[in-house]
Short mmCIF file of C-alpha atoms in Angstrom, two decimals:
data_model
loop_
_atom_site.label_atom_id
_atom_site.label_comp_id
_atom_site.label_asym_id
_atom_site.label_seq_id
_atom_site.Cartn_x
_atom_site.Cartn_y
_atom_site.Cartn_z
CA UNK A 20 0.34 -0.10 0.06
CA UNK A 21 1.40 3.31 -0.63
CA UNK A 22 2.42 5.39 2.44
CA UNK A 23 5.44 5.57 5.09
CA UNK A 24 5.52 2.33 6.48
CA UNK A 25 3.60 1.38 9.72
CA UNK A 26 6.00 0.73 12.99
CA UNK A 27 3.67 -1.98 14.92
CA UNK A 28 6.39 -3.02 17.48
CA UNK A 29 4.79 -2.27 20.89
CA UNK A 30 7.92 -2.82 23.02
CA UNK A 31 6.14 -5.37 24.56
CA UNK A 32 8.21 -8.59 24.51
CA UNK A 33 4.90 -10.83 25.63
CA UNK A 34 3.32 -10.14 22.15
CA UNK A 35 3.99 -11.08 18.32
CA UNK A 36 3.17 -7.83 16.37
CA UNK A 37 2.62 -7.49 12.60
CA UNK A 38 0.97 -4.75 10.15
CA UNK A 39 -2.21 -6.21 8.24
CA UNK A 40 -1.85 -5.14 4.82
CA UNK A 41 -5.43 -5.04 4.37
CA UNK A 42 -6.22 -2.51 6.77
CA UNK A 43 -3.10 -1.01 7.59
CA UNK A 44 -3.74 -1.93 10.93
CA UNK A 45 -1.52 -3.09 13.99
CA UNK A 46 -2.25 -6.51 15.42
CA UNK A 47 -0.62 -7.76 18.90
CA UNK A 48 -0.87 -11.52 19.71
CA UNK A 49 -0.50 -12.27 23.49
CA UNK A 50 3.04 -14.77 23.18
CA UNK A 51 1.89 -18.54 24.90
CA UNK A 52 3.29 -18.55 28.71
CA UNK A 53 3.85 -14.80 28.62
CA UNK A 54 1.96 -12.71 31.73
CA UNK A 55 -0.18 -9.90 30.50
CA UNK A 56 -0.94 -6.93 32.80
CA UNK A 57 -4.96 -6.22 33.43
CA UNK A 58 -5.60 -2.72 33.49
CA UNK A 59 -6.16 -2.43 37.52
CA UNK A 60 -9.31 -1.52 38.82
CA UNK A 61 -8.12 -1.00 42.55
CA UNK A 62 -5.02 -0.52 44.14
CA UNK A 63 -5.85 -2.79 47.31
CA UNK A 64 -3.76 -6.05 47.71
CA UNK A 65 -5.27 -9.14 45.90
CA UNK A 66 -5.13 -12.10 48.11
CA UNK A 67 -6.67 -14.73 46.53
CA UNK A 68 -8.79 -15.85 43.53
CA UNK A 69 -10.78 -18.93 42.14
CA UNK A 70 -12.66 -19.29 38.84
CA UNK A 71 -15.86 -21.14 39.04
CA UNK A 72 -16.38 -23.11 36.21
CA UNK A 73 -19.03 -20.93 34.49
CA UNK A 74 -16.29 -18.23 33.11
CA UNK A 75 -16.67 -16.30 36.29
CA UNK A 76 -13.39 -15.47 38.07
CA UNK A 77 -13.45 -14.21 41.61
CA UNK A 78 -10.30 -12.40 43.25
CA UNK A 79 -10.35 -11.17 47.27
CA UNK A 80 -8.66 -8.67 48.52
CA UNK A 81 -7.93 -6.08 51.30
CA UNK A 82 -10.54 -4.12 53.29
CA UNK A 83 -13.33 -6.53 52.06
CA UNK A 84 -12.86 -6.20 48.23
CA UNK A 85 -14.36 -8.95 46.02
CA UNK A 86 -13.84 -8.51 42.28
CA UNK A 87 -15.76 -10.61 39.86
CA UNK A 88 -13.99 -10.75 36.38
CA UNK A 89 -14.30 -12.50 32.87
CA UNK A 90 -12.45 -12.42 29.46
CA UNK A 91 -13.72 -9.13 28.95
CA UNK A 92 -14.11 -7.00 32.05
CA UNK A 93 -13.77 -6.65 35.84
CA UNK A 94 -16.36 -5.84 38.26
CA UNK A 95 -16.23 -4.43 41.69
CA UNK A 96 -18.87 -6.89 44.04
CA UNK A 97 -21.12 -5.75 46.84
CA UNK A 98 -20.30 -7.26 49.84
CA UNK A 99 -21.98 -6.89 53.32
CA UNK A 100 -21.07 -4.32 55.41
CA UNK A 101 -19.92 -6.88 58.22
CA UNK A 102 -17.08 -7.76 55.68
CA UNK A 103 -16.29 -4.09 54.76
CA UNK A 104 -13.56 -3.83 57.12
CA UNK A 105 -11.87 -7.53 56.94
CA UNK A 106 -8.99 -8.42 54.40
CA UNK A 107 -10.14 -11.17 52.96
CA UNK A 108 -7.46 -13.23 52.35
CA UNK A 109 -8.03 -16.63 50.58
CA UNK A 110 -10.91 -18.17 48.55
CA UNK A 111 -12.01 -21.25 47.36
CA UNK A 112 -15.55 -23.35 46.19
CA UNK A 113 -17.36 -25.97 44.35
CA UNK A 114 -18.42 -25.25 41.19
CA UNK A 115 -22.26 -25.00 41.03
CA UNK A 116 -22.25 -24.79 45.00
CA UNK A 117 -21.10 -22.95 47.85
CA UNK A 118 -17.93 -20.37 47.62
CA UNK A 119 -15.93 -20.03 50.92
CA UNK A 120 -13.54 -16.71 51.58
CA UNK A 121 -11.50 -16.57 54.42
CA UNK A 122 -10.48 -13.72 56.33
CA UNK A 123 -9.14 -11.92 59.00
CA UNK A 124 -10.61 -12.07 62.83
CA UNK A 125 -11.19 -15.97 62.69
CA UNK A 126 -13.82 -14.80 59.93
CA UNK A 127 -15.40 -16.75 56.80
CA UNK A 128 -18.16 -15.64 54.20
CA UNK A 129 -20.00 -17.65 52.20
CA UNK A 130 -21.27 -17.19 48.81
CA UNK A 131 -24.39 -19.35 47.60
CA UNK A 132 -24.31 -18.29 44.13
CA UNK A 133 -26.36 -15.02 44.65
CA UNK A 134 -25.71 -13.20 47.81
CA UNK A 135 -22.56 -13.30 50.17
CA UNK A 136 -23.25 -14.22 54.07
CA UNK A 137 -21.26 -13.62 56.94
CA UNK A 138 -23.64 -16.18 59.14
CA UNK A 139 -26.07 -18.78 58.56
CA UNK A 140 -29.83 -18.98 58.43
CA UNK A 141 -29.92 -19.24 62.07
CA UNK A 142 -27.80 -15.73 62.21
CA UNK A 143 -24.57 -17.58 63.46
CA UNK A 144 -21.58 -16.08 62.35
CA UNK A 145 -19.16 -18.00 60.12
CA UNK A 146 -16.49 -17.67 63.02
CA UNK A 147 -13.84 -20.77 62.81
CA UNK A 148 -13.37 -19.99 66.90
CA UNK A 149 -15.36 -16.81 68.71
CA UNK A 150 -13.07 -14.76 70.27
CA UNK A 151 -11.65 -11.37 70.76
CA UNK A 152 -8.51 -11.86 68.77
CA UNK A 153 -7.48 -10.92 65.35
CA UNK A 154 -6.70 -14.51 64.16
CA UNK A 155 -6.50 -15.03 60.16
CA UNK A 156 -7.96 -17.63 58.34
CA UNK A 157 -5.27 -17.91 55.68
CA UNK A 158 -6.29 -20.66 53.61
CA UNK A 159 -9.69 -22.53 52.59
CA UNK A 160 -10.37 -25.54 50.79
CA UNK A 161 -13.59 -26.97 49.33
CA UNK A 162 -14.17 -30.07 47.82
CA UNK A 163 -17.49 -31.23 48.76
CA UNK A 164 -20.61 -29.77 50.89
CA UNK A 165 -18.77 -32.11 53.61
CA UNK A 166 -15.44 -31.44 52.91
CA UNK A 167 -14.75 -27.78 53.53
CA UNK A 168 -11.48 -26.82 55.26
CA UNK A 169 -10.14 -23.40 57.16
CA UNK A 170 -6.87 -23.17 58.19
CA UNK A 171 -5.93 -20.84 60.49
CA UNK A 172 -2.40 -20.21 61.96
CA UNK A 173 -0.78 -17.41 63.97
CA UNK A 174 2.68 -16.41 64.93
CA UNK A 175 3.71 -17.12 68.52
CA UNK A 176 7.18 -16.73 70.00
CA UNK A 177 7.63 -20.46 69.10
CA UNK A 178 6.67 -20.20 65.77
CA UNK A 179 3.53 -20.52 63.83
CA UNK A 180 0.73 -22.57 65.45
CA UNK A 181 -1.70 -23.86 63.16
CA UNK A 182 -5.30 -24.92 63.51
CA UNK A 183 -7.48 -27.17 61.04
CA UNK A 184 -11.13 -26.37 60.99
CA UNK A 185 -13.81 -28.71 59.15
CA UNK A 186 -17.13 -27.53 58.45
CA UNK A 187 -19.65 -30.32 60.49
CA UNK A 188 -23.33 -30.20 60.45
CA UNK A 189 -22.78 -26.09 60.29
CA UNK A 190 -20.20 -25.90 63.05
CA UNK A 191 -16.49 -25.59 62.52
CA UNK A 192 -14.90 -28.26 64.33
CA UNK A 193 -11.33 -28.16 64.97
CA UNK A 194 -9.85 -31.47 63.97
CA UNK A 195 -6.30 -30.88 64.97
CA UNK A 196 -7.33 -31.05 68.54
CA UNK A 197 -10.03 -33.59 68.12
CA UNK A 198 -6.64 -35.64 66.87
CA UNK A 199 -4.96 -35.22 69.63
CA UNK A 200 -3.17 -31.60 69.71
CA UNK A 201 -3.34 -29.48 72.37
CA UNK A 202 -4.54 -25.51 72.14
CA UNK A 203 -1.63 -24.45 70.69
CA UNK A 204 -2.12 -26.67 67.65
CA UNK A 205 0.44 -27.79 65.21
CA UNK A 206 3.61 -26.06 65.05
CA UNK A 207 3.53 -25.67 61.04
CA UNK A 208 2.21 -23.96 58.38
CA UNK A 209 -0.45 -25.53 56.05
CA UNK A 210 0.65 -26.15 52.51
CA UNK A 211 -1.82 -28.26 50.65
CA UNK A 212 -4.71 -30.78 51.61
CA UNK A 213 -5.39 -34.11 49.66
CA UNK A 214 -8.56 -34.46 52.21
CA UNK A 215 -9.61 -33.64 55.79
CA UNK A 216 -7.25 -36.12 57.15
CA UNK A 217 -4.50 -35.68 54.80
CA UNK A 218 -3.10 -32.29 54.51
CA UNK A 219 0.55 -31.39 54.01
CA UNK A 220 2.23 -28.84 56.22
CA UNK A 221 5.77 -27.50 56.27
CA UNK A 222 7.54 -26.56 59.45
CA UNK A 223 9.56 -22.92 59.76
CA UNK A 224 12.86 -21.46 59.54
CA UNK A 225 14.76 -19.65 61.36
CA UNK A 226 17.91 -18.02 59.63
CA UNK A 227 18.88 -16.55 62.77
CA UNK A 228 19.65 -19.68 64.72
CA UNK A 229 21.22 -21.06 61.69
CA UNK A 230 18.34 -23.43 60.37
CA UNK A 231 17.84 -23.06 56.54
CA UNK A 232 15.77 -26.53 56.37
CA UNK A 233 12.29 -27.05 56.67
CA UNK A 234 10.64 -30.34 57.51
CA UNK A 235 7.54 -31.30 55.43
CA UNK A 236 4.99 -33.12 57.15
CA UNK A 237 1.38 -34.73 56.20
CA UNK A 238 -1.47 -34.74 59.05
CA UNK A 239 -3.45 -37.55 58.67
CA UNK A 240 -6.29 -37.30 61.35
CA UNK A 241 -4.02 -38.42 64.36
CA UNK A 242 -1.52 -36.65 66.70
CA UNK A 243 1.73 -38.08 65.05
CA UNK A 244 2.75 -36.12 61.70
CA UNK A 245 4.36 -37.99 59.29
CA UNK A 246 7.81 -36.83 58.41
CA UNK A 247 8.41 -36.88 54.23
CA UNK A 248 11.94 -35.71 54.15
CA UNK A 249 13.84 -37.26 57.08
CA UNK A 250 17.11 -36.78 55.87
CA UNK A 251 18.18 -33.31 54.50
CA UNK A 252 21.57 -32.29 52.21
CA UNK A 253 22.45 -29.44 54.43
CA UNK A 254 24.46 -28.01 51.20
CA UNK A 255 20.87 -28.43 49.50
CA UNK A 256 18.11 -28.48 51.98
CA UNK A 257 14.26 -28.30 51.41
CA UNK A 258 13.04 -25.41 52.08
CA UNK A 259 9.45 -23.95 53.70
CA UNK A 260 6.75 -24.55 51.72
CA UNK A 261 3.58 -22.13 51.01
CA UNK A 262 1.25 -23.33 49.11
CA UNK A 263 0.79 -26.47 46.65
CA UNK A 264 -1.64 -28.75 44.36
CA UNK A 265 -2.60 -32.10 45.37
CA UNK A 266 -3.26 -34.47 42.05
CA UNK A 267 -3.56 -37.70 44.68
CA UNK A 268 -2.02 -38.51 47.93
CA UNK A 269 1.13 -39.86 45.97
CA UNK A 270 1.26 -36.80 43.68
CA UNK A 271 1.44 -33.68 45.44
CA UNK A 272 3.21 -30.84 44.24
CA UNK A 273 4.36 -27.91 46.76
CA UNK A 274 5.96 -24.35 46.05
CA UNK A 275 7.99 -21.94 48.62
CA UNK A 276 10.86 -20.27 49.78
CA UNK A 277 13.97 -19.35 48.08
CA UNK A 278 12.36 -20.16 44.77
CA UNK A 279 12.33 -24.16 45.09
CA UNK A 280 9.24 -26.53 44.17
CA UNK A 281 8.83 -29.54 45.68
CA UNK A 282 7.43 -33.29 44.33
CA UNK A 283 6.21 -36.41 46.96
CA UNK A 284 5.74 -38.95 45.06
CA UNK A 285 3.81 -41.29 47.43
CA UNK A 286 7.47 -42.58 48.88
CA UNK A 287 10.19 -39.67 48.43
CA UNK A 288 10.23 -36.05 48.60
CA UNK A 289 12.52 -34.33 45.56
CA UNK A 290 12.80 -30.55 45.16
CA UNK A 291 13.91 -28.31 42.34
CA UNK A 292 15.57 -24.67 42.63
CA UNK A 293 14.03 -22.19 40.28
CA UNK A 294 15.72 -18.92 39.81
CA UNK A 295 19.65 -19.97 40.29
CA UNK A 296 20.88 -17.08 38.03
CA UNK A 297 20.14 -15.19 41.06
CA UNK A 298 21.98 -14.92 44.42
CA UNK A 299 20.04 -16.87 46.90
CA UNK A 300 19.31 -14.17 49.16
CA UNK A 301 17.49 -12.88 45.95
CA UNK A 302 15.30 -15.34 44.84
CA UNK A 303 11.71 -15.31 45.23
CA UNK A 304 9.42 -16.72 47.65
CA UNK A 305 6.62 -18.47 45.66
CA UNK A 306 3.08 -17.59 47.67
CA UNK A 307 0.62 -19.33 44.88
CA UNK A 308 0.22 -22.69 42.80
CA UNK A 309 -1.74 -24.35 40.96
CA UNK A 310 -2.35 -26.69 38.17
CA UNK A 311 -4.13 -29.75 36.57
CA UNK A 312 -2.69 -33.06 34.95
CA UNK A 313 -3.56 -31.45 31.25
CA UNK A 314 -1.72 -27.97 31.35
CA UNK A 315 1.04 -28.63 34.24
CA UNK A 316 1.74 -26.32 37.17
CA UNK A 317 2.34 -22.77 37.80
CA UNK A 318 3.65 -20.82 40.25
CA UNK A 319 4.12 -17.01 41.25
CA UNK A 320 5.75 -15.53 44.07
CA UNK A 321 7.77 -12.23 44.71
CA UNK A 322 8.92 -9.36 42.66
CA UNK A 323 6.22 -10.75 39.94
CA UNK A 324 7.70 -14.07 39.59
CA UNK A 325 6.12 -16.33 37.09
CA UNK A 326 7.00 -20.07 36.58
CA UNK A 327 5.54 -22.61 34.44
CA UNK A 328 5.89 -26.91 34.56
CA UNK A 329 5.15 -28.14 30.88
CA UNK A 330 5.87 -31.80 29.93
CA UNK A 331 7.79 -32.43 33.44
CA UNK A 332 9.97 -29.68 32.35
CA UNK A 333 10.08 -25.89 34.36
CA UNK A 334 10.41 -22.55 32.74
CA UNK A 335 10.78 -19.14 34.28
CA UNK A 336 8.26 -17.03 32.30
CA UNK A 337 8.77 -12.76 31.75
CA UNK A 338 8.71 -10.61 34.60
CA UNK A 339 6.21 -8.11 33.59
CA UNK A 340 5.86 -6.59 37.30
CA UNK A 341 7.71 -5.59 40.22
CA UNK A 342 4.71 -6.75 42.40
CA UNK A 343 4.40 -9.42 44.95
CA UNK A 344 2.01 -12.02 43.37
CA UNK A 345 -0.14 -13.58 45.89
CA UNK A 346 -1.95 -16.23 44.47
CA UNK A 347 -2.60 -17.91 40.99
CA UNK A 348 -5.63 -19.96 39.52
CA UNK A 349 -5.48 -22.49 36.58
CA UNK A 350 -8.30 -22.23 34.26
CA UNK A 351 -9.75 -25.29 32.42
CA UNK A 352 -8.33 -23.88 29.18
CA UNK A 353 -4.58 -23.76 30.34
CA UNK A 354 -5.06 -20.05 30.85
CA UNK A 355 -3.60 -18.86 34.55
CA UNK A 356 -4.77 -16.14 36.30
CA UNK A 357 -2.42 -14.45 39.01
CA UNK A 358 -3.48 -11.57 41.68
CA UNK A 359 -1.07 -9.54 43.96
CA UNK A 360 -0.29 -6.33 45.79
CA UNK A 361 -1.27 -2.75 44.51
CA UNK A 362 -4.46 -4.67 42.46
CA UNK A 363 -2.05 -6.41 40.33
CA UNK A 364 -3.89 -9.18 38.05
CA UNK A 365 -1.78 -11.20 35.52
CA UNK A 366 -3.37 -13.12 32.76
CA UNK A 367 -0.97 -15.87 31.80
CA UNK A 368 -1.67 -17.67 28.38
CA UNK A 369 -1.61 -21.31 27.79
CA UNK A 370 1.37 -23.17 27.39
CA UNK A 371 1.97 -24.00 23.79
CA UNK A 372 1.15 -27.65 22.94
#
């Protein structure tokens, strides 16, 4: 066509750019496995994300914020006044059923498909343990109506103390105490459940005391945790884990500190260290992980770090934000959605076949 050539390079390494000869317009096609920043709709920290299987993506954040998104738009959802001052920390649900949101002050919120509720039909508040405190429900897990778990842990002088609650007949039952743990709870963080009696947890480390390794253990409904990594290499220890995916009790993936991911195969624990081009002190902590057997795994963490495992190989994706990413959800088509601080939302295209 007549006229000066058109420059279509938008400077974004996550798009392939071309000029359409018929119209002279520029086309910017997202590259597979490359994060794309969604235009922000808030500057509040976003802490959890989950999709309900109908095309709706739910995001929860500080100050009672709930967003509902689709491929085309994101909307702020009105929530009850009883949650307006709460930081919403985690979200999970059953496609076609209830969605649960974990918050501070021992609180949870339920969405029944139409309305959010802070209490049941009898007016009883959704509190895992009523009391004047600010203990936080950091993780929720829903597998079925009778398999709804809430994980609350708090920091004490001795470390982090975990309590696991299960919704039983409308009440939150402390299954850790029922198993024989005392009121202090389990000295560990929750990582990923496979069932109410099969929960993977991680001990914490204390670099000030020279502790760089963590114990990965499993809660099986008794007061005796099963240690999964009894032998450690001091030169390459297993780090503290933060989140994970359970494909089966013998196929569990976890991610955590110092850019490390681990895998439990039913008989042994292996690990992989990512971001090895960085000094150890600069490697990210992974805060969120999701995946499936078809599209592989995705992890997100500090400084906008995103990594993906496909066909057994981990790869680090382009860094497009300096913000900490707190959670990630993988859709059935392989597209991943990550959320983080200061209103950050990323769309990560499906891995190339």
